[in-house]
CSV table of C-alpha atoms in Angstrom, one decimal:
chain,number,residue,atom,x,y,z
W,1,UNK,CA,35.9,59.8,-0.7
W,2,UNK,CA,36.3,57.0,-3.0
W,3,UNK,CA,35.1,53.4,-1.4
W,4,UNK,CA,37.1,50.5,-1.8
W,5,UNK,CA,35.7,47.2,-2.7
W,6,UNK,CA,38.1,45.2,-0.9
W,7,UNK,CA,38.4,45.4,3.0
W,8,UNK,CA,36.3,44.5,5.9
W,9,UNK,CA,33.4,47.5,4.5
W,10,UNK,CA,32.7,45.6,1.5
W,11,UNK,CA,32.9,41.7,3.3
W,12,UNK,CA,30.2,43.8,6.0
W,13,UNK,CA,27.9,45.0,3.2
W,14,UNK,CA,27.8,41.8,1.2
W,15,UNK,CA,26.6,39.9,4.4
W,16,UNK,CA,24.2,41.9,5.3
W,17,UNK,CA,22.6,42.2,1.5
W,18,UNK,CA,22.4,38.2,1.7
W,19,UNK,CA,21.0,37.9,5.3
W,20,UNK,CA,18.0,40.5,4.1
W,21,UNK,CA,17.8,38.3,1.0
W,22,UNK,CA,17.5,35.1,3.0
W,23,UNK,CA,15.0,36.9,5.7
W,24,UNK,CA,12.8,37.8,2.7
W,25,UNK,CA,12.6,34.1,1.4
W,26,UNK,CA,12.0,32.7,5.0
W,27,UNK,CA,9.3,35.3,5.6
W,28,UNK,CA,8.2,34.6,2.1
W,29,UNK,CA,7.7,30.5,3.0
W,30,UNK,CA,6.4,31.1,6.0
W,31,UNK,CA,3.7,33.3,4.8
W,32,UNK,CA,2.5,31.5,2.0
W,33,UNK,CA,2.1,28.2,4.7
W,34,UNK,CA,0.2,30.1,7.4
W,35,UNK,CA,-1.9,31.2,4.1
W,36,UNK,CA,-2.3,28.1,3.0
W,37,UNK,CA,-3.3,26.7,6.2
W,38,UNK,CA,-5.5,29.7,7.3
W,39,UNK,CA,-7.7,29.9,3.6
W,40,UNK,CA,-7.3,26.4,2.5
W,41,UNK,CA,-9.6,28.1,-0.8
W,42,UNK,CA,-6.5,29.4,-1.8
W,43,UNK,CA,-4.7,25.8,-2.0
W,44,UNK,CA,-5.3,24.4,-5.4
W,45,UNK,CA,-8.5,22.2,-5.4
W,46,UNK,CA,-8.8,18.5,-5.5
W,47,UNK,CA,-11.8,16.4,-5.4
W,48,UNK,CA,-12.9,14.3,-2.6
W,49,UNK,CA,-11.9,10.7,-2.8
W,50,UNK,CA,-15.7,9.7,-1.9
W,51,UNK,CA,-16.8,11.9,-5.4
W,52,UNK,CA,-17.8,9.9,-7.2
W,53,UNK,CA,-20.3,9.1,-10.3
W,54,UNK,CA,-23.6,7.2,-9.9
W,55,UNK,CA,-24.4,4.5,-12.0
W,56,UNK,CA,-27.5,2.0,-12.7
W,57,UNK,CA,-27.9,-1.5,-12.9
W,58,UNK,CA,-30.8,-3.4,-14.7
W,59,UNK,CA,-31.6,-6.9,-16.0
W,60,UNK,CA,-34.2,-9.3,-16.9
W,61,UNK,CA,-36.2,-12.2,-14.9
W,62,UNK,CA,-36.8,-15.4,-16.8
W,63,UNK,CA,-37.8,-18.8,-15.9
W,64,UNK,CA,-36.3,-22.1,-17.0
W,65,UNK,CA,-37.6,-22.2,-20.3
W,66,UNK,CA,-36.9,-19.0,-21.2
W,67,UNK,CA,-40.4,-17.2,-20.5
W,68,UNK,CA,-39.9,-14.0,-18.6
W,69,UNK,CA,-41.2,-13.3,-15.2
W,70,UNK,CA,-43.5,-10.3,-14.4
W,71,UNK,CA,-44.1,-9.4,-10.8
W,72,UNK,CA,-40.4,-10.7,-9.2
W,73,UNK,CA,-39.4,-9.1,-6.1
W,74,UNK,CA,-35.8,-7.7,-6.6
W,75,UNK,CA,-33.9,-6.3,-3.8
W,76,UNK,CA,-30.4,-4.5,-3.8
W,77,UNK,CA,-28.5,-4.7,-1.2
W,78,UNK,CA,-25.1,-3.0,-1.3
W,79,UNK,CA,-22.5,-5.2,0.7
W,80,UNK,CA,-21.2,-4.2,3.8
W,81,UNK,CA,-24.1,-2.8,5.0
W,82,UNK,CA,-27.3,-4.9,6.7
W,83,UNK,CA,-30.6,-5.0,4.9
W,84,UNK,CA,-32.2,-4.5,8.0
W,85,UNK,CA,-30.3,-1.1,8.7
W,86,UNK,CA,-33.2,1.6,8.5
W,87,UNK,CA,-30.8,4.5,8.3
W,88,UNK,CA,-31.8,7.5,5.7
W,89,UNK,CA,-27.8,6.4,3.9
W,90,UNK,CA,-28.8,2.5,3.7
W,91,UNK,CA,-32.0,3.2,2.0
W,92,UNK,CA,-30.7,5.1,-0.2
W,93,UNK,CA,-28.7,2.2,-1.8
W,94,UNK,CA,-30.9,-1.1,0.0
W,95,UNK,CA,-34.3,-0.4,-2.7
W,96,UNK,CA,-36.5,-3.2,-3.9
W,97,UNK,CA,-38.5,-3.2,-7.5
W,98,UNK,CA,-40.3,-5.7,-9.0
W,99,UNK,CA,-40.1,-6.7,-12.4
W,100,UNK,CA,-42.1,-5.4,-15.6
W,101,UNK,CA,-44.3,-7.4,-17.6
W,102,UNK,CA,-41.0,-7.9,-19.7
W,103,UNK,CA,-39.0,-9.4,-16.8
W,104,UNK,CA,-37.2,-6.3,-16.9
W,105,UNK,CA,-36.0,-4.4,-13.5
W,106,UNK,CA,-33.5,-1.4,-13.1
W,107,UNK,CA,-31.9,0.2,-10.6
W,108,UNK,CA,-30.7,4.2,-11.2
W,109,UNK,CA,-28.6,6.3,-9.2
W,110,UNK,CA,-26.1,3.5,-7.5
W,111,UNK,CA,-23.3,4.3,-6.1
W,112,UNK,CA,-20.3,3.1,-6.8
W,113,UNK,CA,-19.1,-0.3,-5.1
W,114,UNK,CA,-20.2,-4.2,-4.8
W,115,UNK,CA,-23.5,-5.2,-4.6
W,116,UNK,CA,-26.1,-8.3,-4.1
W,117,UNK,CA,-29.1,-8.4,-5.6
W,118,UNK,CA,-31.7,-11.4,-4.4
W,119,UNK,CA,-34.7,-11.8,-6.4
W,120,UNK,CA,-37.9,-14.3,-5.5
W,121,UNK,CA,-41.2,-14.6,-7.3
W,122,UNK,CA,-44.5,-17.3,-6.1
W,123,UNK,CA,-43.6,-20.7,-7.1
W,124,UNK,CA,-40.0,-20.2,-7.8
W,125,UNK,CA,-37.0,-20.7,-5.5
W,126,UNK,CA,-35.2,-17.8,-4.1
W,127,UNK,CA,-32.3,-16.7,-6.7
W,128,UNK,CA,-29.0,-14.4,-5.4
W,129,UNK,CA,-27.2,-12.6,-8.1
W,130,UNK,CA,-24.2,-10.1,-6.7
W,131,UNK,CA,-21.5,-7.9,-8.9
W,132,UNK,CA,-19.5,-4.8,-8.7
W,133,UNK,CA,-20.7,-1.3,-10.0
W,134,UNK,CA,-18.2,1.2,-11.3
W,135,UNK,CA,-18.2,4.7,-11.3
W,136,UNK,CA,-21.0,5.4,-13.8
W,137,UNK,CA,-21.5,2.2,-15.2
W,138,UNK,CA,-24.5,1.0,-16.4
W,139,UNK,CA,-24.6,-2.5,-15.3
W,140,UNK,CA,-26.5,-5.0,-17.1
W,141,UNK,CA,-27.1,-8.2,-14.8
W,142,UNK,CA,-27.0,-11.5,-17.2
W,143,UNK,CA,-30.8,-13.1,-17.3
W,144,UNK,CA,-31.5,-14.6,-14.2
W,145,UNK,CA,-33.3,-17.7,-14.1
W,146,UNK,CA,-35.7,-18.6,-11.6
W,147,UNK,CA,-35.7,-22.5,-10.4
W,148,UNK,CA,-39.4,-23.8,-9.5
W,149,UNK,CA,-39.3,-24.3,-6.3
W,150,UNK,CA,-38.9,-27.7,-4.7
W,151,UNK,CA,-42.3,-28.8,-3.1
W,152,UNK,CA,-41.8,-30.0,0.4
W,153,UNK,CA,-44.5,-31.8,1.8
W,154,UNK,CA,-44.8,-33.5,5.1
W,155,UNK,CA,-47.5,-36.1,5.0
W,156,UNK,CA,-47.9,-37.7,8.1
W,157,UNK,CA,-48.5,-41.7,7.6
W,158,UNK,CA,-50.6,-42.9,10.5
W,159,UNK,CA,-52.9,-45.9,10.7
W,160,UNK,CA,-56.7,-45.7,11.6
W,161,UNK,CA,-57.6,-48.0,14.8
W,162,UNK,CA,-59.5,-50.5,12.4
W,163,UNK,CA,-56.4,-50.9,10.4
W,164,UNK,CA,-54.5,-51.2,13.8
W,165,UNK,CA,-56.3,-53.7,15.2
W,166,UNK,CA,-56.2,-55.5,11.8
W,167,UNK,CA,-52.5,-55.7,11.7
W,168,UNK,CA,-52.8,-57.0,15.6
W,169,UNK,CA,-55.0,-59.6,14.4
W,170,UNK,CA,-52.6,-61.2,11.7
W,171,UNK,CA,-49.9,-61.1,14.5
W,172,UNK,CA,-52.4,-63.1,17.1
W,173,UNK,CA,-53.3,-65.7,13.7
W,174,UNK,CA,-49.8,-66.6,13.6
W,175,UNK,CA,-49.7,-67.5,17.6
W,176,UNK,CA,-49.2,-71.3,18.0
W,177,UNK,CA,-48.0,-73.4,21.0
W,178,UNK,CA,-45.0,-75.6,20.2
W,179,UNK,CA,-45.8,-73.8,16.9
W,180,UNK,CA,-48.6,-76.0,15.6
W,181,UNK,CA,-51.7,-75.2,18.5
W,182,UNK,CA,-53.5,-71.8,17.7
W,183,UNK,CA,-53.9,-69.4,20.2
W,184,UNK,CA,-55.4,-66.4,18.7
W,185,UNK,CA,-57.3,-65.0,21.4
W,186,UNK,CA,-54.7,-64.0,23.5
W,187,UNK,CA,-52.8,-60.4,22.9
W,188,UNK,CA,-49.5,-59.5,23.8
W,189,UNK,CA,-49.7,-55.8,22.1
W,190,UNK,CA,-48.4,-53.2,24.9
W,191,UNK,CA,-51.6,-50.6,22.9
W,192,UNK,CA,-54.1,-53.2,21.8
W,193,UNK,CA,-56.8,-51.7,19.5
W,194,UNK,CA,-60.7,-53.1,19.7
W,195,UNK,CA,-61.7,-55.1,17.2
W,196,UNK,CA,-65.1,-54.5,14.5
W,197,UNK,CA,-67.6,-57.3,14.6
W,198,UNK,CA,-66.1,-58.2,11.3
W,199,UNK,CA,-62.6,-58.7,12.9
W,200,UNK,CA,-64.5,-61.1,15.8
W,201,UNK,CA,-66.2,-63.2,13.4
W,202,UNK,CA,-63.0,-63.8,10.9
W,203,UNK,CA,-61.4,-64.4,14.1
W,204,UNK,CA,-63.9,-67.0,15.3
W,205,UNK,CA,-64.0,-68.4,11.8
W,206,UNK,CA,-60.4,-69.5,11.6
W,207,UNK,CA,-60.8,-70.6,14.6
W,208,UNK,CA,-63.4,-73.4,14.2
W,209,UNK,CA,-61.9,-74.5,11.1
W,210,UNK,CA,-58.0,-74.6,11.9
W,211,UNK,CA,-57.0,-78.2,11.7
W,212,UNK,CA,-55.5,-78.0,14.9
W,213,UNK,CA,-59.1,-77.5,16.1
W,214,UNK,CA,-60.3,-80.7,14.2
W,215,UNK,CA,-57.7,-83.1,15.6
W,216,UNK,CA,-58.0,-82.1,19.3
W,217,UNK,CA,-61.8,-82.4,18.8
W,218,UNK,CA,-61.1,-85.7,18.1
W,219,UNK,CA,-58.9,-86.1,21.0
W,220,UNK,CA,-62.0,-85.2,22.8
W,221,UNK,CA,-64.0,-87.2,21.7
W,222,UNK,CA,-61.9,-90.3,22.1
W,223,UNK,CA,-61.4,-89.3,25.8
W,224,UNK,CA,-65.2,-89.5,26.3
W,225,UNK,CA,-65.5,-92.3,23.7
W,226,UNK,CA,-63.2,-94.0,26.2
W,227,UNK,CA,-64.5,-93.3,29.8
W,228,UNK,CA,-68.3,-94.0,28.1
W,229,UNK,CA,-69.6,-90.5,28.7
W,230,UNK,CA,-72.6,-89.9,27.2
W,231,UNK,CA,-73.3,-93.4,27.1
W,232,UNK,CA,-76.4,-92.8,24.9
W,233,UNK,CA,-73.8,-92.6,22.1
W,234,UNK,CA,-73.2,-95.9,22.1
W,235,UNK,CA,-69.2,-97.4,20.8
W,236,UNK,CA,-67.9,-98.1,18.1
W,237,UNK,CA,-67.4,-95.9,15.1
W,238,UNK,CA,-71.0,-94.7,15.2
W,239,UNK,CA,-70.9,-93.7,19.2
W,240,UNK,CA,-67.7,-91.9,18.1
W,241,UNK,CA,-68.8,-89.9,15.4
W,242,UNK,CA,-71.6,-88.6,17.5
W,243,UNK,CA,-69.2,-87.7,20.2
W,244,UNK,CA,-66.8,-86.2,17.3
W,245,UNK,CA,-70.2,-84.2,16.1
W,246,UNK,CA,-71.3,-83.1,19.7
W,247,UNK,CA,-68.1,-81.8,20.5
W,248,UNK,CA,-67.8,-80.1,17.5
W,249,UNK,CA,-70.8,-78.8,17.8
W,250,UNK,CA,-70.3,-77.1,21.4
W,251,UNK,CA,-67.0,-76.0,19.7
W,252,UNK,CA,-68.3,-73.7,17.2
W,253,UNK,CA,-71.5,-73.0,19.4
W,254,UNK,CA,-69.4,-71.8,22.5
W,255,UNK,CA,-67.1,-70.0,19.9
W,256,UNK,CA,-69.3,-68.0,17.3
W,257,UNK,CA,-71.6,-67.3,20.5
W,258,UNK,CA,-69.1,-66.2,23.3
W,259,UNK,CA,-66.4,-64.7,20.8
W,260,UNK,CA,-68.0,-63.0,17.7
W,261,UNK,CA,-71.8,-62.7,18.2
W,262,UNK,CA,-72.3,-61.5,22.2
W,263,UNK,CA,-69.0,-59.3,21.8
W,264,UNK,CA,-70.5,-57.4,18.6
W,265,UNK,CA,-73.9,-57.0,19.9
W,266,UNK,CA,-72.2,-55.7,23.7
W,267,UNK,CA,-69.3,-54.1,22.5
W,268,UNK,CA,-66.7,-56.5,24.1
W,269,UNK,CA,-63.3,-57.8,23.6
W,270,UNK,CA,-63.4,-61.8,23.5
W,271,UNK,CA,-59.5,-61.7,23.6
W,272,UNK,CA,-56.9,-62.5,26.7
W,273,UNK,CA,-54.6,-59.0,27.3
W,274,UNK,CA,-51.8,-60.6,28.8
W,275,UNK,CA,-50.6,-58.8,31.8
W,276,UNK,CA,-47.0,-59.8,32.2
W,277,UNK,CA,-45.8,-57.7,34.7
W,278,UNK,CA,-46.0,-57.0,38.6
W,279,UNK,CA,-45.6,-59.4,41.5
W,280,UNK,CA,-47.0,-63.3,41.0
W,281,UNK,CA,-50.1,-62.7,42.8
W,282,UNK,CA,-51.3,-59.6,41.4
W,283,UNK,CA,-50.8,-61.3,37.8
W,284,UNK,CA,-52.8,-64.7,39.2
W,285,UNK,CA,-55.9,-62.4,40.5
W,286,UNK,CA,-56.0,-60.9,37.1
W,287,UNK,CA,-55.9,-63.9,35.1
W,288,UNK,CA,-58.4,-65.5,37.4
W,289,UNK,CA,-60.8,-62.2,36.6
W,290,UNK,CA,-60.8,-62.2,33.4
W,291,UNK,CA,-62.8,-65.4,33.5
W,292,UNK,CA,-65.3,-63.1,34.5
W,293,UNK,CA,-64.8,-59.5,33.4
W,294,UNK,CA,-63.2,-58.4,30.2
W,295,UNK,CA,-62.4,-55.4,28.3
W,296,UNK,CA,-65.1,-53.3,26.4
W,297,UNK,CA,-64.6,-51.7,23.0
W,298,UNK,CA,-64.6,-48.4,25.0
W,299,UNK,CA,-61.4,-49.6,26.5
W,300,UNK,CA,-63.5,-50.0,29.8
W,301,UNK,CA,-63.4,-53.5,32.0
W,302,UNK,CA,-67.1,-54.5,32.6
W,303,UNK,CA,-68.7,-57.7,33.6
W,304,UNK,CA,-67.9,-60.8,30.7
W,305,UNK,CA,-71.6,-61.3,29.4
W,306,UNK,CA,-70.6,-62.5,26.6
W,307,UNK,CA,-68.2,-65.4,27.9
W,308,UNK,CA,-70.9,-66.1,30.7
W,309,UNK,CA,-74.0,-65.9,28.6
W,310,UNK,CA,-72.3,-67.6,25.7
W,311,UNK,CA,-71.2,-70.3,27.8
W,312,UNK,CA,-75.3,-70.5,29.1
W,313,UNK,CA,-76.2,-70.9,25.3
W,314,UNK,CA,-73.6,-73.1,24.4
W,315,UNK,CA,-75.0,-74.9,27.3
W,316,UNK,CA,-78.5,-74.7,26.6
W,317,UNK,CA,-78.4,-75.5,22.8
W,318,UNK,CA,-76.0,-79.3,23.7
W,319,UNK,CA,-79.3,-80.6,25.2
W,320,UNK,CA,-80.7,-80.7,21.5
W,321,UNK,CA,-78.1,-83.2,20.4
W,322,UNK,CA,-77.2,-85.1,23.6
W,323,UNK,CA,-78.3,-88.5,24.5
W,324,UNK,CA,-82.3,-87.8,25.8
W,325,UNK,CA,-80.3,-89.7,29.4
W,326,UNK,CA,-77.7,-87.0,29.6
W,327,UNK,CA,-80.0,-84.3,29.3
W,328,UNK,CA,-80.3,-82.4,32.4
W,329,UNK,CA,-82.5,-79.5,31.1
W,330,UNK,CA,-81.4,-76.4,33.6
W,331,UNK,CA,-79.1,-78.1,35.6
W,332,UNK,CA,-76.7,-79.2,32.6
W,333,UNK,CA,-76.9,-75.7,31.5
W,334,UNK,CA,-76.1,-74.3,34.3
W,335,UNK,CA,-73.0,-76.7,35.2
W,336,UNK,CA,-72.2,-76.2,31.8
W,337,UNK,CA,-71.3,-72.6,32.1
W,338,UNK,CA,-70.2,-72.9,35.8
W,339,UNK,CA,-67.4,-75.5,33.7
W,340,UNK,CA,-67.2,-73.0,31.2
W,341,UNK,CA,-66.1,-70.2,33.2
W,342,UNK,CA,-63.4,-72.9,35.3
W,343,UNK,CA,-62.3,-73.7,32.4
W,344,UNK,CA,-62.0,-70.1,31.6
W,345,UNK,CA,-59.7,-69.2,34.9
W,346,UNK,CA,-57.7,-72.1,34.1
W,347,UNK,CA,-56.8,-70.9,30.6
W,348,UNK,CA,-56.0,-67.5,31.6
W,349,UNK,CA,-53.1,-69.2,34.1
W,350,UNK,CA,-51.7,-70.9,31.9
W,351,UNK,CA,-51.9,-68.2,29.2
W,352,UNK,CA,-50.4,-65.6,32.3
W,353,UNK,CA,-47.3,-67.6,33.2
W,354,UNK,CA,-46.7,-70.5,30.4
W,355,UNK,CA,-48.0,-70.3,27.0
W,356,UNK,CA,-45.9,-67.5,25.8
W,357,UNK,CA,-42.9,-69.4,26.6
W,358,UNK,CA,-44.2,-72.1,24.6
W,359,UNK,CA,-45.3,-69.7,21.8
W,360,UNK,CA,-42.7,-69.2,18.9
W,361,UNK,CA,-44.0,-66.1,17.1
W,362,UNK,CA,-45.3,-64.2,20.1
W,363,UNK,CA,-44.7,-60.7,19.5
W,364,UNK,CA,-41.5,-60.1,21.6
W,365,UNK,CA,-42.4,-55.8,22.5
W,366,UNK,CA,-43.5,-54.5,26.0
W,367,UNK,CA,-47.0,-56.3,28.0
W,368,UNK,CA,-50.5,-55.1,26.9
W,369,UNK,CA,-51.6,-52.4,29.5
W,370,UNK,CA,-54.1,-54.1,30.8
């Protein structure tokens, strides 16, 4: 039987060759996937993105003049990840050194990536340094230089109380009424300080011999000159320069006594702590006992001995130079102090409610606490 090649036989054999063909092929693809997939050994190899080589990076620590640095503290830290992370992978690329006798440090087995490096040493200020390491570079760091550190030092300024109370003291010296009258033993400091015996007799001193003090002594003296006190005295020039001298006399007596000698030797303030404050009749029973009481140099109110007694001595010492007629022995002392201490309560008023009004350079800050 002889086949023919043309007719539906050969047209059914040719289709069928080529559907085995293209069910070999898909089979074929198919099989070499799933293999692929299955054994991924079999795939051709390619190495992990994250492979890479380690490097090293090293430098030198030198100060400002060139001199290197033994003994700095360098730390790497790789960025993007915390120095404080205590993790077995962040140690492994956080490490600190410190630096050779040569100023030399190094660094080996790096990995790959950007990195900071701080480095501080004793006496120098903190110095950052940051790069990028390449896959098995060997990075070399330029010199670092270490600044000397900037010395801060806080140095409290404060005053002792004797310098206090000195600087208190030139502020009462420049106290005059109507800005000519001294009145330096009254204190308008809202802390006053307690003044050394030294302070209380400069005080007295320029007291006595301000020439304020001279002309209203003569005032004085013209006063009783004029009403014949102390008659003994006699008038005329001669009656008046023994009234000047008496005067005088009482004036630097009562001062040195009452204000610089009895306040050293008891520990007591001779001054006036002007009150200020509160209602009118709590400020008037104050000023009126302070003719009588006074602050010590323990801060403490106590009795005025000093004022008292020095008034009592000024008192007593007068009947030396006053006419032998107007000597009274005990009795003139005695009234003597009584007008001292009057005169006192009086002065304290008008310090209380008027003289700082009339005072130009009064310190213008918060009342003395009294």
């Amino acid at each position: 039987m002889i086949l023919s090649n043309k007719g539906p036989c050969k047209k059914s054999l040719t289709r069928k060759f080529r559907g085995s063909i293209l069910g070999i092929g898909s089979i074929t693809c198919l099989t070499l996937v799933f293999l692929s997939l299955a054994f991924p050994a079999l795939a051709p190899s390619q190495p992990p993105p994250d492979e890479r080589l380690l490097g090293s990076i090293s430098g030198t620590v030198i100060d400002r003049t060139g001199a290197v640095v033994a003994g700095a503290r360098v730390r790497l830290t790789r960025q993007g990840q915390s120095p404080n992370d205590q993790s077995p992978n962040n140690q492994s690329t956080n490490q600190e050194v410190l630096s050779g006798d040569n100023g030399q440090f190094s660094f080996a087995n790096i990995p790959s990536g950007p990195f900071e490096l701080t480095i501080t040493s004793a006496g120098f200020a903190a110095q950052p340094s940051s790069g990028v390491l390449h896959s098995g570079e060997t990075y070399i760091v330029p010199p670092i230089v270490l600044a000397v550190a900037t010395a801060l030092t806080e140095v409290r300024v404060g005053l002792s109380p004797l310098e206090v109370a000195q600087e208190q003291v030139q502020d009462e010296e420049k106290q005059r009424v109507l800005g000519f009258i001294p009145n330096f033993y009254v204190s308008y400091a809202p802390h006053p300080a307690p003044l050394s015996s030294k302070q209380k007799f400069a005080l007295a001193w320029k007291t006595v011999v301000d020439p304020v003090s001279f002309g209203l002594i003569g005032v004085i003296a013209g006063i009783q000159q004029s009403q014949n006190d102390f008659s003994g005295y006699g008038q005329g020039a001669e009656g008046y320069a023994k009234r000047y001298g008496a005067s005088y006399a009482n004036f630097i007596s009562g001062t040195f006594i009452g204000s610089a000698i009895l306040p050293s030797i008891l520990k007591q303030d001779p001054r006036y702590f002007y009150k200020g404050t509160g209602s009118k009749r709590s400020r008037i029973l104050y000023a009126l006992a302070n003719s009588v009481i006074c602050k010590g140099d323990n801060g403490n109110w106590q009795p005025n001995y000093s004022s008292i007694l020095g008034n009592l001595a000024a008192g007593a010492i007068s009947n030396i130079y006053y006419p032998a007629k107007d000597r009274d022995g005990v009795g003139l002392t005695f009234e003597g102090g009584a007008i001292g201490i009057g005169a006192t309560a009086g002065a304290n008023l008008i310090q209380e409610f008027l003289i700082r009004k009339l005072t130009p350079k009064a310190p213008n800050n918060d009342p003395a606490k009294p």
